[in-house]
PDB file of C-alpha atoms in Angstrom:
ATOM      1  CA  MET A   1      69.619  -2.697  52.263  1.00 77.00           C
ATOM      2  CA  LYS A   2      73.025  -2.006  50.285  1.00 79.00           C
ATOM      3  CA  HIS A   3      75.480   1.311  51.239  1.00 82.00           C
ATOM      4  CA  GLN A   4      78.593   2.229  49.666  1.00 80.00           C
ATOM      5  CA  LEU A   5      80.698   4.521  52.119  1.00 85.00           C
ATOM      6  CA  THR A   6      84.152   6.358  51.749  1.00 84.00           C
ATOM      7  CA  TYR A   7      85.970   8.160  54.362  1.00 87.00           C
ATOM      8  CA  LYS A   8      88.906  10.673  52.884  1.00 84.00           C
ATOM      9  CA  ASP A   9      91.469  12.911  54.963  1.00 84.00           C
ATOM     10  CA  GLU A  10      94.873  14.454  54.705  1.00 81.00           C
ATOM     11  CA  SER A  11      96.175  11.104  55.885  1.00 85.00           C
ATOM     12  CA  SER A  12      93.209   8.323  55.300  1.00 84.00           C
ATOM     13  CA  ASP A  13      91.352   7.016  52.062  1.00 85.00           C
ATOM     14  CA  LYS A  14      88.970   4.101  53.202  1.00 88.00           C
ATOM     15  CA  PHE A  15      85.847   3.177  52.062  1.00 87.00           C
ATOM     16  CA  TRP A  16      83.418   0.521  54.156  1.00 89.00           C
ATOM     17  CA  ASN A  17      80.606  -1.133  52.402  1.00 89.00           C
ATOM     18  CA  ILE A  18      77.565  -3.100  53.670  1.00 88.00           C
ATOM     19  CA  GLU A  19      74.666  -5.434  51.882  1.00 89.00           C
ATOM     20  CA  THR A  20      71.892  -7.316  53.600  1.00 89.00           C
ATOM     21  CA  SER A  21      70.757 -10.375  52.508  1.00 88.00           C
ATOM     22  CA  GLY A  22      67.959 -12.344  54.333  1.00 90.00           C
ATOM     23  CA  ASN A  23      69.114 -12.885  58.095  1.00 93.00           C
ATOM     24  CA  SER A  24      72.668 -12.124  57.044  1.00 94.00           C
ATOM     25  CA  PHE A  25      74.865  -8.988  56.333  1.00 93.00           C
ATOM     26  CA  THR A  26      78.409  -8.561  54.545  1.00 93.00           C
ATOM     27  CA  VAL A  27      80.958  -5.873  55.175  1.00 93.00           C
ATOM     28  CA  ILE A  28      83.489  -5.109  52.957  1.00 91.00           C
ATOM     29  CA  TYR A  29      86.067  -2.465  53.897  1.00 90.00           C
ATOM     30  CA  GLY A  30      89.704  -1.165  53.919  1.00 89.00           C
ATOM     31  CA  LYS A  31      91.954   1.223  51.730  1.00 86.00           C
ATOM     32  CA  SER A  32      90.513   2.504  48.870  1.00 79.00           C
ATOM     33  CA  GLY A  33      91.504   1.161  45.538  1.00 70.00           C
ATOM     34  CA  THR A  34      91.915  -2.466  47.439  1.00 78.00           C
ATOM     35  CA  ALA A  35      90.263  -5.405  47.814  1.00 74.00           C
ATOM     36  CA  GLY A  36      89.769  -4.608  51.608  1.00 84.00           C
ATOM     37  CA  GLN A  37      88.330  -7.344  54.221  1.00 88.00           C
ATOM     38  CA  THR A  38      85.118  -8.918  54.134  1.00 91.00           C
ATOM     39  CA  GLN A  39      82.974 -10.216  57.419  1.00 92.00           C
ATOM     40  CA  THR A  40      79.574 -12.076  57.244  1.00 93.00           C
ATOM     41  CA  LYS A  41      77.428 -11.675  60.214  1.00 94.00           C
ATOM     42  CA  SER A  42      74.068 -13.657  60.656  1.00 94.00           C
ATOM     43  CA  PHE A  43      71.246 -13.112  62.735  1.00 94.00           C
ATOM     44  CA  GLU A  44      68.191 -15.115  63.776  1.00 92.00           C
ATOM     45  CA  ASN A  45      65.710 -12.970  61.260  1.00 93.00           C
ATOM     46  CA  GLU A  46      65.411 -10.781  58.558  1.00 92.00           C
ATOM     47  CA  GLU A  47      64.221  -7.919  60.792  1.00 92.00           C
ATOM     48  CA  THR A  48      67.015  -8.192  63.458  1.00 94.00           C
ATOM     49  CA  CYS A  49      69.649  -8.212  60.266  1.00 94.00           C
ATOM     50  CA  ILE A  50      68.586  -4.938  59.183  1.00 92.00           C
ATOM     51  CA  LYS A  51      68.213  -3.270  62.450  1.00 92.00           C
ATOM     52  CA  GLU A  52      71.864  -3.863  63.530  1.00 94.00           C
ATOM     53  CA  ALA A  53      72.921  -3.261  59.707  1.00 92.00           C
ATOM     54  CA  GLU A  54      71.062   0.195  60.299  1.00 91.00           C
ATOM     55  CA  LYS A  55      72.686   0.800  63.348  1.00 92.00           C
ATOM     56  CA  LEU A  56      76.186   0.373  61.559  1.00 93.00           C
ATOM     57  CA  LEU A  57      75.667   2.470  59.172  1.00 90.00           C
ATOM     58  CA  LYS A  58      74.629   5.035  61.352  1.00 91.00           C
ATOM     59  CA  GLU A  59      77.615   4.472  63.429  1.00 93.00           C
ATOM     60  CA  LYS A  60      79.556   4.875  60.137  1.00 91.00           C
ATOM     61  CA  LEU A  61      78.170   8.282  58.951  1.00 89.00           C
ATOM     62  CA  LYS A  62      78.728   9.897  62.691  1.00 89.00           C
ATOM     63  CA  LYS A  63      82.367   9.146  62.253  1.00 90.00           C
ATOM     64  CA  GLY A  64      82.544  11.286  59.065  1.00 88.00           C
ATOM     65  CA  TYR A  65      81.976   8.213  55.791  1.00 86.00           C
ATOM     66  CA  LYS A  66      79.947   9.614  53.101  1.00 82.00           C
ATOM     67  CA  GLU A  67      77.965   7.814  50.896  1.00 74.00           C
ATOM     68  CA  ASN A  68      79.982   6.601  47.673  1.00 67.00           C
ATOM     69  CA  SER A  69      78.474   8.842  44.346  1.00 59.00           C
ATOM     70  CA  SER A  70      78.649   6.049  42.635  1.00 57.00           C
ATOM     71  CA  SER A  71      75.519   4.843  44.194  1.00 59.00           C
ATOM     72  CA  ASN A  72      73.723   7.776  42.732  1.00 72.00           C
ATOM     73  CA  TYR A  73      75.376   7.368  39.215  1.00 83.00           C
ATOM     74  CA  LEU A  74      72.145   7.255  37.182  1.00 85.00           C
ATOM     75  CA  GLU A  75      70.971  10.828  38.745  1.00 82.00           C
ATOM     76  CA  THR A  76      74.052  12.620  37.938  1.00 84.00           C
ATOM     77  CA  TRP A  77      74.723  11.295  34.520  1.00 90.00           C
ATOM     78  CA  LYS A  78      70.886  12.091  33.739  1.00 90.00           C
ATOM     79  CA  GLU A  79      71.216  15.540  34.710  1.00 89.00           C
ATOM     80  CA  LEU A  80      74.825  16.274  32.654  1.00 91.00           C
ATOM     81  CA  CYS A  81      72.516  14.660  30.025  1.00 94.00           C
ATOM     82  CA  ALA A  82      70.003  17.275  30.423  1.00 93.00           C
ATOM     83  CA  SER A  83      72.604  20.090  30.480  1.00 92.00           C
ATOM     84  CA  LYS A  84      72.198  22.908  28.221  1.00 92.00           C
ATOM     85  CA  ASN A  85      76.133  22.692  27.814  1.00 94.00           C
ATOM     86  CA  ILE A  86      77.079  19.401  26.921  1.00 94.00           C
ATOM     87  CA  LYS A  87      80.579  20.007  26.148  1.00 94.00           C
ATOM     88  CA  GLU A  88      81.093  21.689  29.028  1.00 94.00           C
ATOM     89  CA  GLU A  89      79.582  19.212  31.412  1.00 93.00           C
ATOM     90  CA  PHE A  90      81.582  16.553  29.618  1.00 93.00           C
ATOM     91  CA  PHE A  91      84.958  18.408  30.097  1.00 92.00           C
ATOM     92  CA  LYS A  92      83.872  18.610  34.090  1.00 90.00           C
ATOM     93  CA  HIS A  93      82.665  14.823  34.267  1.00 90.00           C
ATOM     94  CA  PHE A  94      86.093  13.177  32.877  1.00 90.00           C
ATOM     95  CA  SER A  95      88.414  15.897  34.264  1.00 87.00           C
ATOM     96  CA  PHE A  96      89.119  12.871  36.660  1.00 82.00           C
ATOM     97  CA  LEU A  97      91.063  10.966  34.301  1.00 84.00           C
ATOM     98  CA  ALA A  98      93.125  14.570  33.595  1.00 81.00           C
ATOM     99  CA  GLU A  99      96.291  14.807  36.067  1.00 77.00           C
ATOM    100  CA  SER A 100      98.248  16.793  34.022  1.00 81.00           C
ATOM    101  CA  ASN A 101      97.958  20.180  31.632  1.00 86.00           C
ATOM    102  CA  GLU A 102      98.576  18.146  28.909  1.00 86.00           C
ATOM    103  CA  ASP A 103      95.795  15.738  29.812  1.00 84.00           C
ATOM    104  CA  LYS A 104      93.408  18.523  30.150  1.00 87.00           C
ATOM    105  CA  GLU A 105      94.507  20.231  26.773  1.00 88.00           C
ATOM    106  CA  ILE A 106      93.653  16.762  25.043  1.00 87.00           C
ATOM    107  CA  LEU A 107      89.990  17.002  27.541  1.00 89.00           C
ATOM    108  CA  SER A 108      88.829  20.408  26.467  1.00 90.00           C
ATOM    109  CA  LYS A 109      89.972  19.318  22.194  1.00 88.00           C
ATOM    110  CA  LEU A 110      87.556  16.422  22.936  1.00 89.00           C
ATOM    111  CA  ALA A 111      84.617  17.990  24.755  1.00 92.00           C
ATOM    112  CA  ALA A 112      84.326  20.767  21.883  1.00 91.00           C
ATOM    113  CA  GLN A 113      83.459  17.529  19.487  1.00 91.00           C
ATOM    114  CA  VAL A 114      80.715  16.047  21.703  1.00 93.00           C
ATOM    115  CA  VAL A 115      77.871  16.078  19.880  1.00 94.00           C
ATOM    116  CA  HIS A 116      75.051  14.445  22.537  1.00 95.00           C
ATOM    117  CA  ILE A 117      75.163  11.855  25.512  1.00 96.00           C
ATOM    118  CA  HIS A 118      72.375   9.785  26.785  1.00 96.00           C
ATOM    119  CA  VAL A 119      72.050   6.944  28.532  1.00 94.00           C
ATOM    120  CA  ASP A 120      71.031   3.467  26.938  1.00 94.00           C
ATOM    121  CA  GLN A 121      68.911   0.707  28.259  1.00 91.00           C
ATOM    122  CA  GLU A 122      71.914  -1.036  29.528  1.00 90.00           C
ATOM    123  CA  GLU A 123      72.558   1.930  32.176  1.00 90.00           C
ATOM    124  CA  ALA A 124      75.869   2.863  30.181  1.00 93.00           C
ATOM    125  CA  LEU A 125      76.416   6.741  29.413  1.00 95.00           C
ATOM    126  CA  ILE A 126      77.094   6.961  25.630  1.00 96.00           C
ATOM    127  CA  VAL A 127      79.205   9.761  24.153  1.00 95.00           C
ATOM    128  CA  LYS A 128      79.133  10.955  20.237  1.00 94.00           C
ATOM    129  CA  LEU A 129      81.818  12.879  19.262  1.00 91.00           C
ATOM    130  CA  LYS A 130      82.418  13.779  15.822  1.00 89.00           C
ATOM    131  CA  TYR A 131      85.454  13.245  13.581  1.00 82.00           C
ATOM    132  CA  SER A 132      87.620  16.187  12.529  1.00 77.00           C
ATOM    133  CA  ASP A 133      88.338  14.280   9.352  1.00 77.00           C
ATOM    134  CA  PRO A 134      85.750  14.836   6.781  1.00 77.00           C
ATOM    135  CA  ASP A 135      85.665  11.743   5.772  1.00 79.00           C
ATOM    136  CA  PHE A 136      84.361  10.264   8.556  1.00 79.00           C
ATOM    137  CA  SER A 137      81.067  11.216   8.270  1.00 82.00           C
ATOM    138  CA  GLU A 138      79.802   8.609  11.045  1.00 85.00           C
ATOM    139  CA  LEU A 139      80.120  10.033  14.535  1.00 89.00           C
ATOM    140  CA  CYS A 140      82.412   7.971  17.320  1.00 88.00           C
ATOM    141  CA  GLU A 141      80.477   6.460  19.868  1.00 92.00           C
ATOM    142  CA  ILE A 142      82.153   6.015  23.137  1.00 93.00           C
ATOM    143  CA  ARG A 143      80.532   3.655  25.794  1.00 94.00           C
ATOM    144  CA  CYS A 144      81.277   4.466  29.555  1.00 94.00           C
ATOM    145  CA  ASN A 145      79.825   1.739  31.610  1.00 94.00           C
ATOM    146  CA  PRO A 146      78.396   1.738  34.878  1.00 91.00           C
ATOM    147  CA  PRO A 147      80.780   2.096  38.290  1.00 89.00           C
ATOM    148  CA  PHE A 148      82.081  -1.238  39.563  1.00 87.00           C
ATOM    149  CA  THR A 149      81.174  -2.032  43.177  1.00 78.00           C
ATOM    150  CA  GLY A 150      82.362  -4.860  43.881  1.00 74.00           C
ATOM    151  CA  ALA A 151      85.779  -6.106  45.944  1.00 70.00           C
ATOM    152  CA  PRO A 152      88.817  -5.435  43.097  1.00 72.00           C
ATOM    153  CA  PRO A 153      91.125  -8.135  42.715  1.00 68.00           C
ATOM    154  CA  LYS A 154      94.444  -7.831  44.418  1.00 69.00           C
ATOM    155  CA  GLY A 155      97.503  -6.462  42.603  1.00 66.00           C
ATOM    156  CA  LEU A 156      95.714  -3.561  40.272  1.00 71.00           C
ATOM    157  CA  PRO A 157      96.885  -0.417  39.482  1.00 69.00           C
ATOM    158  CA  LYS A 158      95.202   1.703  42.308  1.00 73.00           C
ATOM    159  CA  SER A 159      94.762   4.483  39.218  1.00 76.00           C
ATOM    160  CA  TYR A 160      92.847   1.115  37.230  1.00 79.00           C
ATOM    161  CA  VAL A 161      90.599   0.442  40.539  1.00 81.00           C
ATOM    162  CA  LYS A 162      89.875   3.738  40.900  1.00 80.00           C
ATOM    163  CA  THR A 163      88.625   4.591  37.104  1.00 86.00           C
ATOM    164  CA  ALA A 164      86.599   1.503  37.191  1.00 87.00           C
ATOM    165  CA  GLN A 165      84.693   2.735  40.289  1.00 84.00           C
ATOM    166  CA  VAL A 166      83.585   5.794  38.054  1.00 87.00           C
ATOM    167  CA  HIS A 167      83.096   3.863  34.968  1.00 91.00           C
ATOM    168  CA  ASN A 168      83.924   0.018  34.394  1.00 92.00           C
ATOM    169  CA  GLY A 169      84.852   0.192  30.892  1.00 92.00           C
ATOM    170  CA  ILE A 170      85.211   3.187  28.538  1.00 93.00           C
ATOM    171  CA  TYR A 171      85.858   2.526  25.284  1.00 91.00           C
ATOM    172  CA  PHE A 172      84.790   3.041  21.560  1.00 88.00           C
ATOM    173  CA  GLU A 173      84.935   0.748  18.325  1.00 84.00           C
ATOM    174  CA  ASP A 174      88.087   2.213  16.325  1.00 74.00           C
ATOM    175  CA  LEU A 175      86.922   2.815  12.574  1.00 70.00           C
ATOM    176  CA  GLY A 176      90.515   0.175  11.705  1.00 69.00           C
ATOM    177  CA  GLY A 177      89.024  -2.558  13.553  1.00 71.00           C
ATOM    178  CA  GLY A 178      88.790  -3.723  17.287  1.00 77.00           C
ATOM    179  CA  ALA A 179      88.181  -1.604  19.526  1.00 84.00           C
ATOM    180  CA  ILE A 180      90.336   1.266  21.761  1.00 86.00           C
ATOM    181  CA  GLY A 181      89.847   1.625  25.278  1.00 87.00           C
ATOM    182  CA  TYR A 182      89.585  -0.406  28.770  1.00 87.00           C
ATOM    183  CA  PHE A 183      86.750  -3.226  29.469  1.00 90.00           C
ATOM    184  CA  GLY A 184      86.917  -3.450  33.157  1.00 90.00           C
ATOM    185  CA  ILE A 185      86.786  -5.804  36.051  1.00 88.00           C
ATOM    186  CA  SER A 186      83.861  -8.506  35.800  1.00 86.00           C
ATOM    187  CA  GLU A 187      81.673  -9.739  38.581  1.00 80.00           C
ATOM    188  CA  LYS A 188      84.159 -12.302  39.559  1.00 78.00           C
ATOM    189  CA  GLY A 189      86.503  -9.556  40.011  1.00 78.00           C
ATOM    190  CA  LYS A 190      88.629 -10.551  37.036  1.00 81.00           C
ATOM    191  CA  ILE A 191      89.745  -7.680  34.563  1.00 83.00           C
ATOM    192  CA  ILE A 192      87.751  -7.949  30.885  1.00 86.00           C
ATOM    193  CA  GLU A 193      90.708  -8.422  28.431  1.00 81.00           C
ATOM    194  CA  GLY A 194      88.462  -7.994  25.154  1.00 80.00           C
ATOM    195  CA  GLY A 195      91.240  -9.481  22.049  1.00 81.00           C
ATOM    196  CA  TRP A 196      93.777 -10.236  23.949  1.00 83.00           C
ATOM    197  CA  GLU A 197      94.797 -13.928  24.307  1.00 84.00           C
ATOM    198  CA  PRO A 198      97.710 -14.546  26.861  1.00 84.00           C
ATOM    199  CA  GLU A 199      99.591 -17.385  25.163  1.00 87.00           C
ATOM    200  CA  ALA A 200     100.872 -14.922  22.590  1.00 84.00           C
ATOM    201  CA  LEU A 201     103.500 -14.392  25.290  1.00 84.00           C
ATOM    202  CA  GLU A 202     104.602 -17.664  24.748  1.00 85.00           C
ATOM    203  CA  GLU A 203     105.528 -16.679  21.114  1.00 79.00           C
ATOM    204  CA  GLY A 204     108.917 -14.504  20.312  1.00 74.00           C
ATOM    205  CA  ASP A 205     112.004 -13.941  22.535  1.00 79.00           C
ATOM    206  CA  ASN A 206     109.788 -13.846  25.924  1.00 82.00           C
ATOM    207  CA  GLU A 207     111.511 -17.768  27.462  1.00 86.00           C
ATOM    208  CA  GLU A 208     113.738 -15.405  29.891  1.00 87.00           C
ATOM    209  CA  TYR A 209     110.318 -13.535  31.084  1.00 85.00           C
ATOM    210  CA  LEU A 210     108.601 -17.004  30.919  1.00 89.00           C
ATOM    211  CA  GLU A 211     110.901 -18.457  33.309  1.00 91.00           C
ATOM    212  CA  THR A 212     110.817 -15.198  35.757  1.00 89.00           C
ATOM    213  CA  LEU A 213     106.936 -15.921  35.862  1.00 89.00           C
ATOM    214  CA  GLU A 214     107.405 -19.660  36.650  1.00 91.00           C
ATOM    215  CA  GLU A 215     109.916 -18.975  39.508  1.00 91.00           C
ATOM    216  CA  LYS A 216     107.359 -16.547  41.321  1.00 89.00           C
ATOM    217  CA  GLU A 217     104.615 -18.771  40.679  1.00 91.00           C
ATOM    218  CA  LEU A 218     103.359 -16.684  38.545  1.00 89.00           C
ATOM    219  CA  SER A 219     101.559 -17.862  34.882  1.00 90.00           C
ATOM    220  CA  ILE A 220     100.428 -15.665  31.599  1.00 87.00           C
ATOM    221  CA  ASP A 221      97.404 -15.456  33.040  1.00 86.00           C
ATOM    222  CA  ASP A 222      98.648 -12.879  35.494  1.00 84.00           C
ATOM    223  CA  VAL A 223      99.992 -10.582  32.618  1.00 84.00           C
ATOM    224  CA  PRO A 224      96.372  -8.926  32.159  1.00 82.00           C
ATOM    225  CA  CYS A 225      95.981  -6.546  29.448  1.00 82.00           C
ATOM    226  CA  ILE A 226      94.604  -3.381  30.702  1.00 81.00           C
ATOM    227  CA  ILE A 227      93.936  -1.490  27.828  1.00 84.00           C
ATOM    228  CA  GLU A 228      93.327  -2.380  24.028  1.00 84.00           C
ATOM    229  CA  PHE A 229      93.945  -0.020  21.139  1.00 80.00           C
ATOM    230  CA  GLY A 230      92.502  -2.424  18.182  1.00 76.00           C
ATOM    231  CA  GLN A 231      95.188  -4.578  17.156  1.00 75.00           C
ATOM    232  CA  ASN A 232      97.732  -3.890  19.882  1.00 80.00           C
ATOM    233  CA  TRP A 233      97.457  -4.150  23.645  1.00 81.00           C
ATOM    234  CA  ILE A 234      99.145  -2.472  26.851  1.00 81.00           C
ATOM    235  CA  LEU A 235      99.778  -5.188  29.605  1.00 82.00           C
ATOM    236  CA  SER A 236     100.393  -4.818  32.915  1.00 79.00           C
ATOM    237  CA  ASP A 237     103.712  -6.568  34.712  1.00 79.00           C
ATOM    238  CA  PRO A 238     103.139  -8.135  38.060  1.00 80.00           C
ATOM    239  CA  LEU A 239     107.007  -8.487  38.760  1.00 79.00           C
ATOM    240  CA  LYS A 240     107.491  -5.077  38.785  1.00 73.00           C
ATOM    241  CA  LYS A 241     105.906  -2.135  40.388  1.00 59.00           C
ATOM    242  CA  ARG A 242     106.327   2.084  40.129  1.00 48.00           C
ATOM    243  CA  PHE A 243     107.020   4.090  42.836  1.00 39.00           C
ATOM    244  CA  ILE A 244     103.303   4.977  43.272  1.00 39.00           C
ATOM    245  CA  ARG A 245     102.617   1.774  43.669  1.00 43.00           C
ATOM    246  CA  ASN A 246     101.494   0.744  40.258  1.00 48.00           C
ATOM    247  CA  ARG A 247     102.981  -1.928  38.271  1.00 47.00           C
ATOM    248  CA  VAL A 248     104.839  -1.199  35.051  1.00 49.00           C
ATOM    249  CA  ILE A 249     102.741  -1.356  31.896  1.00 49.00           C
ATOM    250  CA  TYR A 250     103.902  -2.418  28.788  1.00 49.00           C
ATOM    251  CA  SER A 251     103.057  -2.145  25.261  1.00 46.00           C
ATOM    252  CA  PHE A 252     102.035  -5.300  23.411  1.00 46.00           C
ATOM    253  CA  PRO A 253     102.212  -4.659  19.623  1.00 42.00           C
ATOM    254  CA  THR A 254     100.653  -6.931  16.893  1.00 40.00           C
ATOM    255  CA  LYS A 255     103.517  -9.939  15.831  1.00 35.00           C
ATOM    256  CA  ILE A 256     106.045  -8.174  17.964  1.00 34.00           C
ATOM    257  CA  VAL A 257     106.314 -10.194  20.990  1.00 36.00           C
ATOM    258  CA  ASN A 258     109.021  -7.725  22.667  1.00 39.00           C
ATOM    259  CA  TRP A 259     108.556  -5.822  26.060  1.00 38.00           C
ATOM    260  CA  PHE A 260     108.890  -1.708  25.353  1.00 37.00           C
ATOM    261  CA  GLU A 261     108.927  -0.244  29.283  1.00 39.00           C
ATOM    262  CA  SER A 262     107.084   2.896  29.817  1.00 38.00           C
ATOM    263  CA  LYS A 263     109.445   5.708  30.337  1.00 37.00           C
ATOM    264  CA  ARG A 264     108.048   7.205  32.694  1.00 37.00           C
ATOM    265  CA  PRO A 265     105.380   6.600  36.089  1.00 38.00           C
ATOM    266  CA  THR A 266     102.670   5.207  34.687  1.00 42.00           C
ATOM    267  CA  ASN A 267      99.158   6.460  35.847  1.00 44.00           C
ATOM    268  CA  PHE A 268      96.288   4.375  34.121  1.00 44.00           C
ATOM    269  CA  CYS A 269      93.972   7.067  34.235  1.00 42.00           C
ATOM    270  CA  SER A 270      95.356   9.988  32.443  1.00 40.00           C
ATOM    271  CA  ASP A 271      99.059   8.352  30.666  1.00 40.00           C
ATOM    272  CA  ARG A 272      97.487   5.701  28.989  1.00 39.00           C
ATOM    273  CA  PHE A 273      93.448   6.197  29.204  1.00 43.00           C
ATOM    274  CA  PHE A 274      94.322   9.594  27.041  1.00 42.00           C
ATOM    275  CA  CYS A 275      96.632   8.206  24.730  1.00 42.00           C
ATOM    276  CA  GLY A 276      94.240   5.923  23.690  1.00 42.00           C
ATOM    277  CA  PHE A 277      91.359   9.046  23.299  1.00 45.00           C
ATOM    278  CA  SER A 278      93.887  10.412  21.460  1.00 42.00           C
ATOM    279  CA  HIS A 279      94.938   7.571  18.951  1.00 40.00           C
ATOM    280  CA  ARG A 280      92.293   9.353  16.731  1.00 39.00           C
ATOM    281  CA  GLU A 281      92.069  12.810  15.438  1.00 36.00           C
ATOM    282  CA  PHE A 282      88.215  14.323  16.873  1.00 37.00           C
ATOM    283  CA  TRP A 283      89.709  17.443  17.272  1.00 34.00           C
ATOM    284  CA  ILE A 284      90.712  20.270  14.699  1.00 27.00           C
TER     285      ILE A 284
END
């Protein structure tokens, strides 16, 4: 037995998950986008455990909690694939990433280039788009992984976590080499960093920054790469936060070990993800 519930109103946005295993169940609850708190309770036998778990589940549903839509993601994705208008459904499905009119314009142009959508054997949503450049006859294949359902690690940008809870990794292979996108969160709660090597921070003029990390009892492993653009990486700085409670995002170009601070409050969902998709022209 496994259930993932969410509750959201004008003042609250929280989750409540329960999973049974033998004669015990584990409950994880808290504010959406956080790791939450974990409680485990054991019983004399499995039958009693399931009975008590179902009792708690019914109580939460009565209070207004709803089943997380990510629990039924496959059914939703199959409906998307079977749609007669996949371009429109593509736009609707990824509209959660579009926060500005600019985002929506980019998403609309991407949708116009969609030619096929299917779910592969690993239960990932695969979207194929055509390039506008006639020299590129091969289709671009965007891989959108199943939702992340575990407890996210502390300190991640909330928008990153919320994106992973819809697709735990969205990326495609760049024609120029490498991948563009983000790779999600591992089962152990760690960011999957692709080709990024933290040791690169030890090169170049970063002595002052490294010293500050050490003073805060942090290391280069605490500066994760959250998005990859081929041979360029976007890093999340654990030393700073924006007023929207997301970390400051920095660009780390190949062979240039310097920091370039984003000029506006960064939301992972829109600003950076769409930057990745708009990196190469898919549209006419």
